[in-house]
mmCIF file of C-alpha atoms in Angstrom:
data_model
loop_
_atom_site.group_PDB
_atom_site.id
_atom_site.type_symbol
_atom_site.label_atom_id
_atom_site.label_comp_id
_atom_site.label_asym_id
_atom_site.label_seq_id
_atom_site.Cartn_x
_atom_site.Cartn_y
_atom_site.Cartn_z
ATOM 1 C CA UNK G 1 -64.294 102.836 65.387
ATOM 2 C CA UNK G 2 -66.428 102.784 61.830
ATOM 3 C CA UNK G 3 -65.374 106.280 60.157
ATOM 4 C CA UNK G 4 -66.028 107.288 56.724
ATOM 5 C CA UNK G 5 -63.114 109.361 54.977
ATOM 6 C CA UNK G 6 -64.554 111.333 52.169
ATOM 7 C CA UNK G 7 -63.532 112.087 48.890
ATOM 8 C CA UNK G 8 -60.179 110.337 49.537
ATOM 9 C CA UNK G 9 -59.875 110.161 45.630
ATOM 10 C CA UNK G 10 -61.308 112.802 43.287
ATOM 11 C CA UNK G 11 -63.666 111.918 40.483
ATOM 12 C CA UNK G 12 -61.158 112.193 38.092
ATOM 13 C CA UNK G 13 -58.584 109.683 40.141
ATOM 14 C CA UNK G 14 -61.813 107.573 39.905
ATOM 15 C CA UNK G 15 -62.457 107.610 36.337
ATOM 16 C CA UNK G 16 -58.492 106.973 36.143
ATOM 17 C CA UNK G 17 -58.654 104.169 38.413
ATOM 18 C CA UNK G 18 -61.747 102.849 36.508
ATOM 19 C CA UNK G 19 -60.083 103.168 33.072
ATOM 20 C CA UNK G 20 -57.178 101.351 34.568
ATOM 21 C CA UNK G 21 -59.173 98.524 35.867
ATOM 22 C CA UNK G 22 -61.296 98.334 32.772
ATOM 23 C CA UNK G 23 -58.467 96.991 30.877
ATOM 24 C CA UNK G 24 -56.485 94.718 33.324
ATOM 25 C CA UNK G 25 -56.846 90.985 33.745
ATOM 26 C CA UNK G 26 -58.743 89.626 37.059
ATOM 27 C CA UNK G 27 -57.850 86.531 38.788
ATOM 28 C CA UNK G 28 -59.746 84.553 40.939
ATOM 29 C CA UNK G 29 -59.971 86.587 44.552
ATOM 30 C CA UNK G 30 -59.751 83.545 46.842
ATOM 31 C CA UNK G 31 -55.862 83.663 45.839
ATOM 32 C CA UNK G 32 -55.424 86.346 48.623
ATOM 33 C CA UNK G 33 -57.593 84.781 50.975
ATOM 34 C CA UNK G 34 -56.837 82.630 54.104
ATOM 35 C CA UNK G 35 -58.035 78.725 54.169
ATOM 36 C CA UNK G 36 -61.670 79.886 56.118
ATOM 37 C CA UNK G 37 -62.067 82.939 54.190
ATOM 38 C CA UNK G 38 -61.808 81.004 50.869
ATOM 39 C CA UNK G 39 -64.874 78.874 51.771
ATOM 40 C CA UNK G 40 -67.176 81.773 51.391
ATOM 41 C CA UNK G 41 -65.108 84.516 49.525
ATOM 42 C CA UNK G 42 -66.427 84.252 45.416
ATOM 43 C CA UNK G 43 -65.046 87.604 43.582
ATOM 44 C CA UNK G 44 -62.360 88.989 41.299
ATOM 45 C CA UNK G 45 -59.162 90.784 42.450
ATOM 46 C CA UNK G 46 -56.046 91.995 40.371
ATOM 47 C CA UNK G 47 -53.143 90.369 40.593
ATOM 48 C CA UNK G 48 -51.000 91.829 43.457
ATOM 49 C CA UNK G 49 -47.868 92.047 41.365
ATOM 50 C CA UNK G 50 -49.553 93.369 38.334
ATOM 51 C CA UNK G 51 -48.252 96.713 36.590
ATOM 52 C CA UNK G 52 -51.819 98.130 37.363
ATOM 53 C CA UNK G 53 -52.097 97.470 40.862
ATOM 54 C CA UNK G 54 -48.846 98.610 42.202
ATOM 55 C CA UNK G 55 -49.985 102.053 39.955
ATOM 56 C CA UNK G 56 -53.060 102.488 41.166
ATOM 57 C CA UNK G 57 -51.637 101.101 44.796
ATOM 58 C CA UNK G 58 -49.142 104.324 44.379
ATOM 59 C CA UNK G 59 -52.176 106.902 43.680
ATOM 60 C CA UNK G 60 -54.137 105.453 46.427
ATOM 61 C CA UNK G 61 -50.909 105.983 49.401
ATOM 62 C CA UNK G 62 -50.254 109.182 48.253
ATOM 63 C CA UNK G 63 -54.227 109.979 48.582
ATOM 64 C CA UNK G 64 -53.953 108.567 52.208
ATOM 65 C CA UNK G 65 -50.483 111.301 52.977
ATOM 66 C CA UNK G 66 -52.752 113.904 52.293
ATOM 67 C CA UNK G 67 -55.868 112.968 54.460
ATOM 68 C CA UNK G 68 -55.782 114.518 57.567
ATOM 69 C CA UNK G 69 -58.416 112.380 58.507
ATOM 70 C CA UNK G 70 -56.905 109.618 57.711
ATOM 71 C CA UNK G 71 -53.805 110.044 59.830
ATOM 72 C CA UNK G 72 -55.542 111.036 62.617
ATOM 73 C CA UNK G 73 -58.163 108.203 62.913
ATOM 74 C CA UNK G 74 -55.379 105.256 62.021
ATOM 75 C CA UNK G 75 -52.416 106.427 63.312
ATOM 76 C CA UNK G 76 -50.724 104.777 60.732
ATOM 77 C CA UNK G 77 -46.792 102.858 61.150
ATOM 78 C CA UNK G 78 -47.017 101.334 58.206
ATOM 79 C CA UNK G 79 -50.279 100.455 55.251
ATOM 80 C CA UNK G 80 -50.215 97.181 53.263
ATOM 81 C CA UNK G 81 -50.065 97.297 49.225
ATOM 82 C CA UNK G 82 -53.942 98.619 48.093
ATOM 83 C CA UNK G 83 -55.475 95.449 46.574
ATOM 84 C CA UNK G 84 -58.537 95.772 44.189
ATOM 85 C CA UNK G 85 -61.576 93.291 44.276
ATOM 86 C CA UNK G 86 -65.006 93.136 41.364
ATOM 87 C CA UNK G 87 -68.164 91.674 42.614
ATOM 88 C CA UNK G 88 -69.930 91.142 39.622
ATOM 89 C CA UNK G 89 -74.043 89.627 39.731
ATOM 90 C CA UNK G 90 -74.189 87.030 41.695
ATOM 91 C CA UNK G 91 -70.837 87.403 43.965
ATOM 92 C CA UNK G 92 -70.144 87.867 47.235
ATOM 93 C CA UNK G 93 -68.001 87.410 50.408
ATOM 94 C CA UNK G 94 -69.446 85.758 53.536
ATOM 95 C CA UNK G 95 -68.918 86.904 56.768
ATOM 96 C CA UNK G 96 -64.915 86.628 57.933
ATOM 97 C CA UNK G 97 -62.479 87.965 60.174
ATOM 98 C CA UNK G 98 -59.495 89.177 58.349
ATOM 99 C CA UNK G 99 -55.897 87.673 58.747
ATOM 100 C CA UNK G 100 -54.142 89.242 61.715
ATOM 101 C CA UNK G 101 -50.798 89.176 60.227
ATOM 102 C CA UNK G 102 -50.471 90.057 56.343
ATOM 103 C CA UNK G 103 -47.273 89.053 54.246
ATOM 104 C CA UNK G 104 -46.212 91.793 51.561
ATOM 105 C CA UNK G 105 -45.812 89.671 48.354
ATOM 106 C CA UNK G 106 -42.447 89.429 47.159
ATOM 107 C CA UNK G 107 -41.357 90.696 50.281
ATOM 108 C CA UNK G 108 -39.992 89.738 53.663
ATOM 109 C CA UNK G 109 -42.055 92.576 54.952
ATOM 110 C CA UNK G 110 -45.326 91.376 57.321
ATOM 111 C CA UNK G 111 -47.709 93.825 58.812
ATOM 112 C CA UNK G 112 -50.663 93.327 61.752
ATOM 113 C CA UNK G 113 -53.742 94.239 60.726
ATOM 114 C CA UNK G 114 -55.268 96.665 63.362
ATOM 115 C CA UNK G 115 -57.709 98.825 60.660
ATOM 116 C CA UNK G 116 -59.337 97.501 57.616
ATOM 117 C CA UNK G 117 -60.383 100.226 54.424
ATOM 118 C CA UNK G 118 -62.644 99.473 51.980
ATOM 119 C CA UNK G 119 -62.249 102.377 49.088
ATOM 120 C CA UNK G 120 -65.342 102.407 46.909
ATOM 121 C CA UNK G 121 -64.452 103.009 43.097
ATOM 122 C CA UNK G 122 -68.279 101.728 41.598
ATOM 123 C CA UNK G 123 -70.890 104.651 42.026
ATOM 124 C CA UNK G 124 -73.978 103.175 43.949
ATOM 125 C CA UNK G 125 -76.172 103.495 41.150
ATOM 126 C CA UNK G 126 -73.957 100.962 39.161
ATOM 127 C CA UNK G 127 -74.709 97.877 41.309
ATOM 128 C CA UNK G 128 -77.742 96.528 43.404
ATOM 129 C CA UNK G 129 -76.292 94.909 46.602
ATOM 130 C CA UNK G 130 -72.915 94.665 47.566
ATOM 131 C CA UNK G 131 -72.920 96.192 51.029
ATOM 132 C CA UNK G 132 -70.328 96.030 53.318
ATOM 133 C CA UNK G 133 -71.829 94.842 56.726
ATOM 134 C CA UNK G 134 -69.758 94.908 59.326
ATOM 135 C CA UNK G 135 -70.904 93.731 63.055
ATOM 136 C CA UNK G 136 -69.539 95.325 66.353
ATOM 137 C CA UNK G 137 -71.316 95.686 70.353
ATOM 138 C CA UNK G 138 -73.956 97.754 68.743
ATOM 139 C CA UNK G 139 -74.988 95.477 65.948
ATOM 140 C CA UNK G 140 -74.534 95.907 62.154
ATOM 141 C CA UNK G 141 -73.542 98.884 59.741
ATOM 142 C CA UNK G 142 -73.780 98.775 56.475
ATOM 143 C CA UNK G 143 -71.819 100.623 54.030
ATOM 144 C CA UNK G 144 -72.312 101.381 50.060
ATOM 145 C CA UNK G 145 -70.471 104.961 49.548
ATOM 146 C CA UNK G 146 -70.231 107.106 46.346
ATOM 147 C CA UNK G 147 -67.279 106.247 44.353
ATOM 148 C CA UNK G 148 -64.030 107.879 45.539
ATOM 149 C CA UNK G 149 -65.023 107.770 49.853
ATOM 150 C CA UNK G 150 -63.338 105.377 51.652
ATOM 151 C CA UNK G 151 -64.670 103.436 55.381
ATOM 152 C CA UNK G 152 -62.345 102.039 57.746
ATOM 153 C CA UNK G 153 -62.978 100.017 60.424
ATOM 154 C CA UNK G 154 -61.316 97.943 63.488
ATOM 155 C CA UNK G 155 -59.381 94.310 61.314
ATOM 156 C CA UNK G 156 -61.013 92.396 64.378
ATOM 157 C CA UNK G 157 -64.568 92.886 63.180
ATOM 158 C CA UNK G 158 -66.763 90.093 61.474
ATOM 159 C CA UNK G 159 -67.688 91.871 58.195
ATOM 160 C CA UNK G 160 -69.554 90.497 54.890
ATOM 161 C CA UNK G 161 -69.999 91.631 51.347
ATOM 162 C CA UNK G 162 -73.771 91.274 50.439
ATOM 163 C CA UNK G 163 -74.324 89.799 46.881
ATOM 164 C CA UNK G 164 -74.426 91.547 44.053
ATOM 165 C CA UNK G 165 -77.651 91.369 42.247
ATOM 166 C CA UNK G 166 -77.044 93.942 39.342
ATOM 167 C CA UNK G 167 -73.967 95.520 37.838
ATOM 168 C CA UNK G 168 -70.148 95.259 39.514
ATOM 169 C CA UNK G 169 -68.902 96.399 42.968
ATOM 170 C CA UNK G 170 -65.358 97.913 42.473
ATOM 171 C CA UNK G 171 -63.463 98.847 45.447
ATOM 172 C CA UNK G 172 -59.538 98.685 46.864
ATOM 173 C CA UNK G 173 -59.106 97.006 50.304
ATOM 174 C CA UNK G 174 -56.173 97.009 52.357
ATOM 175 C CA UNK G 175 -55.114 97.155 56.170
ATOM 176 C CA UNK G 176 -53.429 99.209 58.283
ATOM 177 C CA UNK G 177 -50.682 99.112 61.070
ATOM 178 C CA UNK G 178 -51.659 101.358 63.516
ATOM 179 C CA UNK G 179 -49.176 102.937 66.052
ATOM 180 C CA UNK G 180 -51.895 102.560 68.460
ATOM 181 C CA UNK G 181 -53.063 98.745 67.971
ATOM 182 C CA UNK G 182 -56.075 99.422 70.634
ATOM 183 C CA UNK G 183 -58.421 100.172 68.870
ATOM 184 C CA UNK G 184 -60.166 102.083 72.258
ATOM 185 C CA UNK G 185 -57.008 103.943 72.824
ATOM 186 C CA UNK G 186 -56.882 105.411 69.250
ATOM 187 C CA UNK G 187 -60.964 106.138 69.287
ATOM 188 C CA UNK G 188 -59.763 108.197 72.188
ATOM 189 C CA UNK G 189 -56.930 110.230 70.662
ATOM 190 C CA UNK G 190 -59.341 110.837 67.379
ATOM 191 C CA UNK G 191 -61.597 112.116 69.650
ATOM 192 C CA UNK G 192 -59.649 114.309 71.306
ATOM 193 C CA UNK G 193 -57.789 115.868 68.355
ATOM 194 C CA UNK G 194 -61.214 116.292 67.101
ATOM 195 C CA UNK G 195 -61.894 118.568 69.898
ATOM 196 C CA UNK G 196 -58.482 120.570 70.611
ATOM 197 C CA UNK G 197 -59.675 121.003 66.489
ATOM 198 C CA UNK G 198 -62.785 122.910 67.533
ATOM 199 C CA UNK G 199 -61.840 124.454 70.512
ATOM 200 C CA UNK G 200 -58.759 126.140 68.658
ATOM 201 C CA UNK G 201 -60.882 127.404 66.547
ATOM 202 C CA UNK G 202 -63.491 128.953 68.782
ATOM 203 C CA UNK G 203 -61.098 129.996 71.235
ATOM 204 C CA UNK G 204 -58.787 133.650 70.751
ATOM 205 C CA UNK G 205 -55.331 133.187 70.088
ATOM 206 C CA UNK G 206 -52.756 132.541 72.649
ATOM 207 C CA UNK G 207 -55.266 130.756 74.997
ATOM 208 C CA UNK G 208 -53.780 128.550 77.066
ATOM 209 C CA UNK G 209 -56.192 125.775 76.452
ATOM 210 C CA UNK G 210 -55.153 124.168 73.434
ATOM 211 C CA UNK G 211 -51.983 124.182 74.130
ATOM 212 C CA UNK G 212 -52.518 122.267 77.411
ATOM 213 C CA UNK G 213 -54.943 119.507 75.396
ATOM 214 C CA UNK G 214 -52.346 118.865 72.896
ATOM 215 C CA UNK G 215 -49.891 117.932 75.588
ATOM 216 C CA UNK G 216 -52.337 115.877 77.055
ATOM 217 C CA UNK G 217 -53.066 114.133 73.473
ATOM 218 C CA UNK G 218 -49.062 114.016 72.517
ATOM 219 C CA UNK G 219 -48.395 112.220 76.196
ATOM 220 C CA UNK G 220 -50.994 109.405 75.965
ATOM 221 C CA UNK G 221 -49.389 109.275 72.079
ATOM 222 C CA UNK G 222 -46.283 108.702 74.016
ATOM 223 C CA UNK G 223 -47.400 106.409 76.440
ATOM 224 C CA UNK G 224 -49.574 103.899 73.561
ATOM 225 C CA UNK G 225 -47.363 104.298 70.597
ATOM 226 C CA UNK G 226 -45.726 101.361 68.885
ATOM 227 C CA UNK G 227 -43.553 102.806 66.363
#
């Protein structure tokens, strides 16, 4: 499942974020990357340990505890450390899988990567390029948001980072544990909150119908769930 979460940080978390970043040191991005996806990864990233990436990191969870969407498209058990990435002209990141298992720097703490988020923190009008394609059964999406909405999508995809031509892509990435690692199974549950969501809503209280869909969602919960 490809879903866009809007407005996951407000403009002026952006321009905080932005202000942030505008001041910190970059390293070389391929220092996160595994030994395939440094042959065609060529961008900038904070440093994970940095002062301003465990801040910003911090604004960026909280953000995610108070999307509803959020919770109920991932699921999440557990959400690796926000990382930050700059594309400026001329960069890029060719198409990759990401790592299946993630290690939490300075940590003994590992996570499997069943969702990936891209959080855009550059307007569109800032940069020419820098797309986020990512492939699935029914072919390519590509995905440039307004600064602030977020995309996730399934960690198994093949995905790419179309160069930049003009100006700098700034976004966060990280991944996501899911309770549900199937990422069919949890497509289903979304759905189906999203409905018992609508139907509570059209229906008069004390009908008996959302009330028998939410046991139906909370027992498949039960029955997928890897918490």
């Amino acid at each position: 499942m490809l879903l866009q979460i809007p407005e996951l940080l407000s403009p002026e978390q952006v321009a905080q974020a932005r202000s942030v970043m505008d001041r910190a040191n970059w390293v070389d991005g391929r220092a996160t990357a595994g030994h395939q996806s440094a042959q065609v990864k060529n961008n900038e990233q904070l440093p994970e340990s940095s002062a301003e990436a465990r801040a910003l990191g911090d604004m960026i969870l909280q953000a995610l505890e108070r999307s509803p969407l959020f919770i109920s498209a991932v699921l999440p058990a557990r959400v690796f450390p926000p990382l930050f990435n700059r594309y400026g002209a001329g960069m890029e990141f060719g198409a990759h899988v990401d790592n299946a298992i993630r290690a939490v720097t300075g940590t003994a703490s590992r996570i499997r990567t069943d969702v990936s988020c891209t959080l855009f923190l550059a307007a569109p009008d800032e940069y020419d390029g820098g797309e986020l394609v990512v492939e699935d059964t029914y072919g390519e999406h590509r995905v440039k948001l307004p600064a602030g909405h977020a995309v996730i999508y399934p960690s198994t995809s093949l995905h790419k980072v179309e160069p930049v031509t003009r100006g700098a892509r700034v976004a966060s990435f990280f991944w996501i544990q899911s309770m549900i690692r199937d990422d069919g199974q949890r497509t289903l549950l979304f759905d189906l909150d999203m409905a018992i969501q609508r139907i509570r809503s059209d229906l008069p209280p004390g009908h008996p119908g959302p009330v028998q869909l939410t046991a139906t969602y909370h027992n498949l919960l039960r029955r997928w769930a890897d918490c």
